[in-house]
Amino acid sequence: MISSEGAVQQLIESNEQVLVLHFTASWSEPCKTVAASLGVLAQKYKALSVHQVDTEKVSKFSEANNIDSVPTCLFYLKKELKETVAGLNVPRVAKTVDKLVTDCGSISAIETPVEDLNSRLKRLTQMAKCVVFLKGSPQAPRCKFTRALMEMFSTTEIEFSYFDILSDNDVREGLKKFGEWPTYPQVWLDGELLGGLDIMKEMHENGELVTTLPVKQSLNTRLKNLINSHKIMLFMKGNPTEPRCGFSKTTVGILAEYNLDYKTFDILSDNEVRQGLKTYSEWPTYPQLYVNGELLGGLDIIREMHESGDLSDSLK
């Protein structure tokens, strides 16, 4: 895991083939799916180098490259940035890598054996906890059955990855035999076929859909989990060693006097958290300090409590 601005720059400056920088966070499930896909691609192509980057630790680089959410992948051909892919979009990640490796002129140097179709299908069905094989994409379905399924998954906030079977006829025909299911879309869970549209409709009507398939974590749930991830939680700009604003720097300085064990979250690394927490806490500015899941306040309150001697007791 890359955790410094200097290491990121060194990777870019020394790159002579294809480089992918995957900006990630330990709490993000979509990041794990993208990382797994990149791992498979790295085994396939000798010309490809993949590195995971801790987004919170390289906030200056992230801000300069407009990285405000995870997962985000930056694709370099030699030292030139060629593509940015934000969000959970495994097919686009794979297509971008394929194109850049070809452009690099190193595709002929690949010595790994050709993957047989069944092995490829097995890998695709396991690339995420829930995988949908469909026609088109969730945003642009290419048949009425795919459209109906995507509308259902949207309203129930099902979390999934997908593969467009119109983009690969081998997968399209092979998966029918592999899963012993002749039609599309197909929904796979933990590498096992769950069914098609009719079964999903039945599960939805019975209330089983949201209890069986993974559901997207709502922003409020995510914020609550982040706030409660440590007894003392500070949401700030930057991190304690590299604060990105004077208010955050002053707050970290005050807390340092108490020799505390506390955790921080860099709100510059995730715009959704940055904006959402203002509404959630009804507090419009940063930093924000939470103790035992409750908002203590921002810099003015922290400084006032520090000067009055009340802060120590509030942090217990």
XYZ file of C-alpha atoms in Angstrom:
316
model
C 0.000 0.000 0.000
C 1.485 3.348 -1.091
C 1.114 5.955 1.641
C 3.272 8.932 0.661
C 3.177 11.615 -2.025
C 6.834 10.988 -2.867
C 6.300 7.274 -3.487
C 3.417 8.015 -5.859
C 5.511 10.487 -7.869
C 8.427 8.061 -7.993
C 6.197 5.319 -9.411
C 4.934 7.636 -12.139
C 8.372 9.019 -13.029
C 9.935 5.545 -13.240
C 7.091 3.935 -15.193
C 8.051 2.671 -18.654
C 4.989 0.566 -19.500
C 1.446 0.546 -18.057
C 0.796 1.708 -14.504
C -2.475 1.663 -12.572
C -2.770 3.577 -9.310
C -5.807 2.349 -7.384
C -6.879 4.924 -4.808
C -8.564 2.914 -2.097
C -9.794 2.840 1.491
C -9.990 -0.098 3.892
C -13.662 0.510 4.692
C -14.845 0.368 1.063
C -16.267 -2.925 -0.265
C -16.249 -1.677 -3.903
C -12.494 -1.050 -3.502
C -12.005 -4.748 -2.680
C -13.835 -5.749 -5.864
C -11.729 -3.429 -8.021
C -8.524 -4.618 -6.299
C -9.403 -8.249 -7.034
C -10.036 -7.444 -10.703
C -6.753 -5.547 -11.000
C -4.945 -8.474 -9.375
C -6.211 -10.810 -12.092
C -5.172 -8.346 -14.812
C -1.713 -7.970 -13.269
C -1.236 -11.742 -13.473
C -2.330 -11.672 -17.097
C -0.099 -8.850 -18.369
C 3.620 -8.528 -17.749
C 3.521 -4.940 -18.974
C 1.074 -3.965 -16.216
C 2.071 -2.642 -12.809
C -0.682 -2.139 -10.198
C -0.313 -0.284 -6.897
C -2.855 0.383 -4.160
C -2.718 3.945 -2.799
C -4.051 5.005 0.603
C -6.192 7.966 -0.452
C -6.182 9.600 2.989
C -2.355 9.616 3.134
C -1.827 11.407 -0.202
C -4.398 14.171 0.065
C -2.385 16.743 -1.946
C -2.029 14.396 -4.906
C -5.693 13.363 -4.612
C -6.871 16.967 -4.616
C -4.626 17.881 -7.560
C -6.062 14.988 -9.591
C -9.699 15.589 -8.573
C -9.949 12.312 -6.664
C -12.891 12.835 -4.325
C -14.186 9.280 -3.925
C -13.013 5.677 -3.811
C -12.401 3.498 -5.654
C -10.686 5.649 -8.283
C -8.079 4.304 -10.716
C -5.544 6.398 -12.618
C -4.107 4.738 -15.730
C -0.665 5.742 -17.025
C 1.084 4.824 -20.263
C 4.709 5.425 -19.452
C 4.608 8.772 -17.593
C 1.415 10.124 -19.138
C -1.977 9.931 -17.458
C -4.340 8.393 -20.028
C -7.548 7.593 -18.183
C -9.373 7.975 -14.874
C -12.070 5.535 -13.791
C -14.054 6.388 -10.676
C -16.454 4.052 -8.917
C -17.173 0.344 -9.242
C -16.807 -0.217 -12.993
C -14.850 -3.436 -13.473
C -15.591 -3.816 -17.225
C -14.255 -0.320 -17.964
C -11.156 -0.974 -15.845
C -10.452 -4.164 -17.807
C -11.048 -2.513 -21.200
C -8.767 0.402 -20.308
C -5.965 -1.946 -19.273
C -6.386 -4.042 -22.440
C -6.167 -0.937 -24.626
C -3.127 0.538 -22.867
C -1.211 -2.755 -22.914
C -1.883 -2.970 -26.648
C -0.812 0.671 -27.138
C 2.312 -0.057 -25.145
C 3.285 -2.673 -27.722
C 3.969 -5.311 -25.053
C 0.949 -7.529 -25.517
C 2.971 -9.972 -27.633
C 5.362 -10.463 -24.731
C 2.698 -12.051 -22.555
C 3.777 -15.563 -21.684
C 0.906 -16.583 -19.428
C -1.189 -19.455 -20.790
C -4.498 -18.643 -22.463
C -7.300 -18.913 -19.950
C -9.878 -21.558 -20.905
C -13.493 -20.410 -21.102
C -14.761 -22.244 -18.015
C -11.966 -20.801 -15.883
C -12.778 -17.346 -17.193
C -16.484 -17.780 -16.503
C -15.739 -18.979 -12.975
C -13.544 -15.930 -12.385
C -16.201 -13.571 -13.737
C -18.982 -15.064 -11.610
C -16.781 -14.577 -8.530
C -15.451 -11.069 -9.265
C -17.839 -9.626 -6.640
C -20.267 -10.950 -4.066
C -23.153 -10.240 -6.448
C -22.563 -10.232 -10.212
C -25.198 -9.530 -12.861
C -24.681 -10.655 -16.448
C -26.838 -8.353 -18.541
C -27.281 -6.659 -21.897
C -25.787 -3.167 -21.883
C -25.103 -1.494 -18.567
C -27.118 -0.467 -15.490
C -27.258 3.091 -16.848
C -28.051 2.031 -20.444
C -29.826 -1.352 -20.488
C -30.142 -2.937 -23.945
C -33.261 -5.047 -23.362
C -36.524 -4.746 -21.426
C -35.635 -7.589 -19.053
C -32.343 -5.952 -18.078
C -34.143 -2.615 -17.681
C -36.738 -4.165 -15.373
C -34.064 -5.819 -13.232
C -32.027 -2.619 -12.971
C -35.101 -0.647 -11.887
C -35.772 -3.248 -9.191
C -32.151 -3.242 -7.999
C -32.122 0.565 -7.982
C -35.196 0.890 -5.765
C -33.915 -1.763 -3.352
C -30.321 -0.392 -3.469
C -28.754 -3.768 -4.266
C -24.961 -3.581 -4.551
C -23.520 -5.502 -7.491
C -20.935 -5.650 -10.221
C -21.902 -6.432 -13.789
C -20.725 -7.806 -17.119
C -22.179 -6.785 -20.480
C -22.683 -10.063 -22.367
C -23.121 -8.129 -25.626
C -19.435 -7.191 -25.409
C -18.204 -10.808 -25.506
C -20.008 -13.549 -27.445
C -17.885 -16.324 -25.896
C -19.101 -15.320 -22.448
C -22.651 -14.804 -23.712
C -22.932 -18.336 -25.138
C -20.643 -20.093 -22.687
C -22.399 -18.876 -19.554
C -25.689 -20.423 -20.727
C -24.070 -23.870 -20.510
C -21.881 -23.054 -17.506
C -24.882 -21.978 -15.422
C -27.398 -24.221 -17.169
C -29.587 -21.161 -17.659
C -30.551 -20.174 -21.239
C -31.585 -16.533 -20.837
C -30.362 -13.141 -19.604
C -30.052 -11.312 -17.298
C -28.491 -13.729 -14.817
C -27.809 -12.927 -11.161
C -24.938 -14.735 -9.409
C -24.291 -14.654 -5.667
C -21.010 -15.871 -4.138
C -20.162 -17.651 -7.389
C -23.488 -19.502 -7.590
C -26.365 -18.827 -9.991
C -29.336 -17.344 -8.161
C -31.616 -16.919 -11.179
C -33.051 -14.519 -13.715
C -35.624 -11.756 -13.721
C -38.632 -13.919 -12.776
C -36.892 -15.316 -9.694
C -35.718 -11.841 -8.671
C -39.305 -10.570 -8.984
C -40.541 -13.422 -6.806
C -37.850 -12.770 -4.189
C -38.691 -9.069 -4.235
C -42.395 -9.728 -3.703
C -41.614 -12.107 -0.816
C -39.241 -9.622 0.814
C -36.291 -11.975 0.306
C -34.347 -9.851 -2.173
C -32.875 -7.372 0.323
C -32.142 -10.103 2.877
C -30.345 -12.334 0.353
C -28.390 -9.896 -1.819
C -25.915 -7.273 -0.555
C -27.523 -3.869 -0.059
C -25.700 -0.575 -0.525
C -24.835 1.099 2.716
C -26.786 4.347 3.029
C -24.777 7.498 3.574
C -26.208 7.965 7.078
C -25.292 4.392 8.008
C -21.788 4.888 6.666
C -21.388 8.167 8.562
C -22.640 6.532 11.767
C -20.170 3.672 11.331
C -17.302 6.085 10.698
C -18.179 8.190 13.743
C -18.312 5.084 15.926
C -15.191 3.455 14.487
C -13.175 4.846 17.417
C -13.934 6.280 20.836
C -12.437 9.627 19.777
C -12.917 10.453 16.088
C -11.708 13.617 14.372
C -12.944 14.589 10.906
C -10.394 17.006 9.506
C -8.668 18.250 6.376
C -5.539 16.177 5.854
C -4.104 14.029 8.621
C -2.283 14.692 11.922
C 1.154 14.691 10.276
C 0.016 16.794 7.302
C -3.013 18.942 8.228
C -4.446 20.758 5.212
C -5.902 23.835 6.921
C -5.062 26.031 9.879
C -8.122 24.958 11.883
C -7.233 21.268 11.537
C -3.606 21.992 12.437
C -4.626 23.891 15.581
C -7.045 21.135 16.640
C -4.400 18.429 16.210
C -1.995 20.557 18.239
C -4.476 20.845 21.118
C -5.217 17.109 21.134
C -1.494 16.332 21.117
C -1.216 17.880 24.566
C -3.483 15.163 25.985
C -1.507 12.174 24.653
C -4.710 10.658 23.263
C -5.395 7.553 21.248
C -7.700 8.862 18.535
C -8.545 8.250 14.900
C -8.938 10.723 12.038
C -10.724 10.837 8.697
C -9.537 13.121 5.898
C -12.713 14.713 4.529
C -10.763 15.901 1.452
C -10.472 12.263 0.370
C -14.231 11.699 0.124
C -16.578 14.448 -0.989
C -19.670 12.404 -0.099
C -18.576 12.228 3.545
C -17.420 15.848 3.491
C -20.836 17.152 2.414
C -22.992 14.522 4.103
C -21.517 14.929 7.573
C -22.455 18.616 7.618
C -26.120 17.662 7.331
C -25.863 14.586 9.549
C -24.280 16.511 12.439
C -25.982 19.840 11.706
C -22.513 21.376 11.883
C -21.364 23.241 8.744
C -17.589 23.433 9.220
C -14.495 21.318 9.852
C -12.808 19.939 11.844
C -15.457 18.042 13.826
C -14.572 16.063 16.954
C -16.694 13.139 18.145
C -16.404 11.344 21.484
C -18.276 8.083 22.069
C -20.313 8.693 18.929
C -21.451 12.192 19.939
C -20.363 15.492 18.397
C -18.267 17.499 20.836
C -17.787 20.427 18.469
C -15.376 22.240 16.205
C -12.198 24.187 16.880
C -13.825 27.081 18.774
C -15.492 24.754 21.294
C -12.426 22.538 21.598
C -10.181 25.544 22.204
C -12.616 27.045 24.740
C -12.855 23.754 26.651
C -9.078 23.360 26.521
C -8.514 26.832 27.951
C -11.132 26.312 30.688
C -9.743 22.891 31.652
C -12.949 21.036 30.749
C -11.626 19.210 27.677
C -9.784 16.480 29.562
C -12.933 15.207 31.284
C -14.939 15.360 28.032
C -12.416 13.164 26.253
C -12.643 10.338 28.798
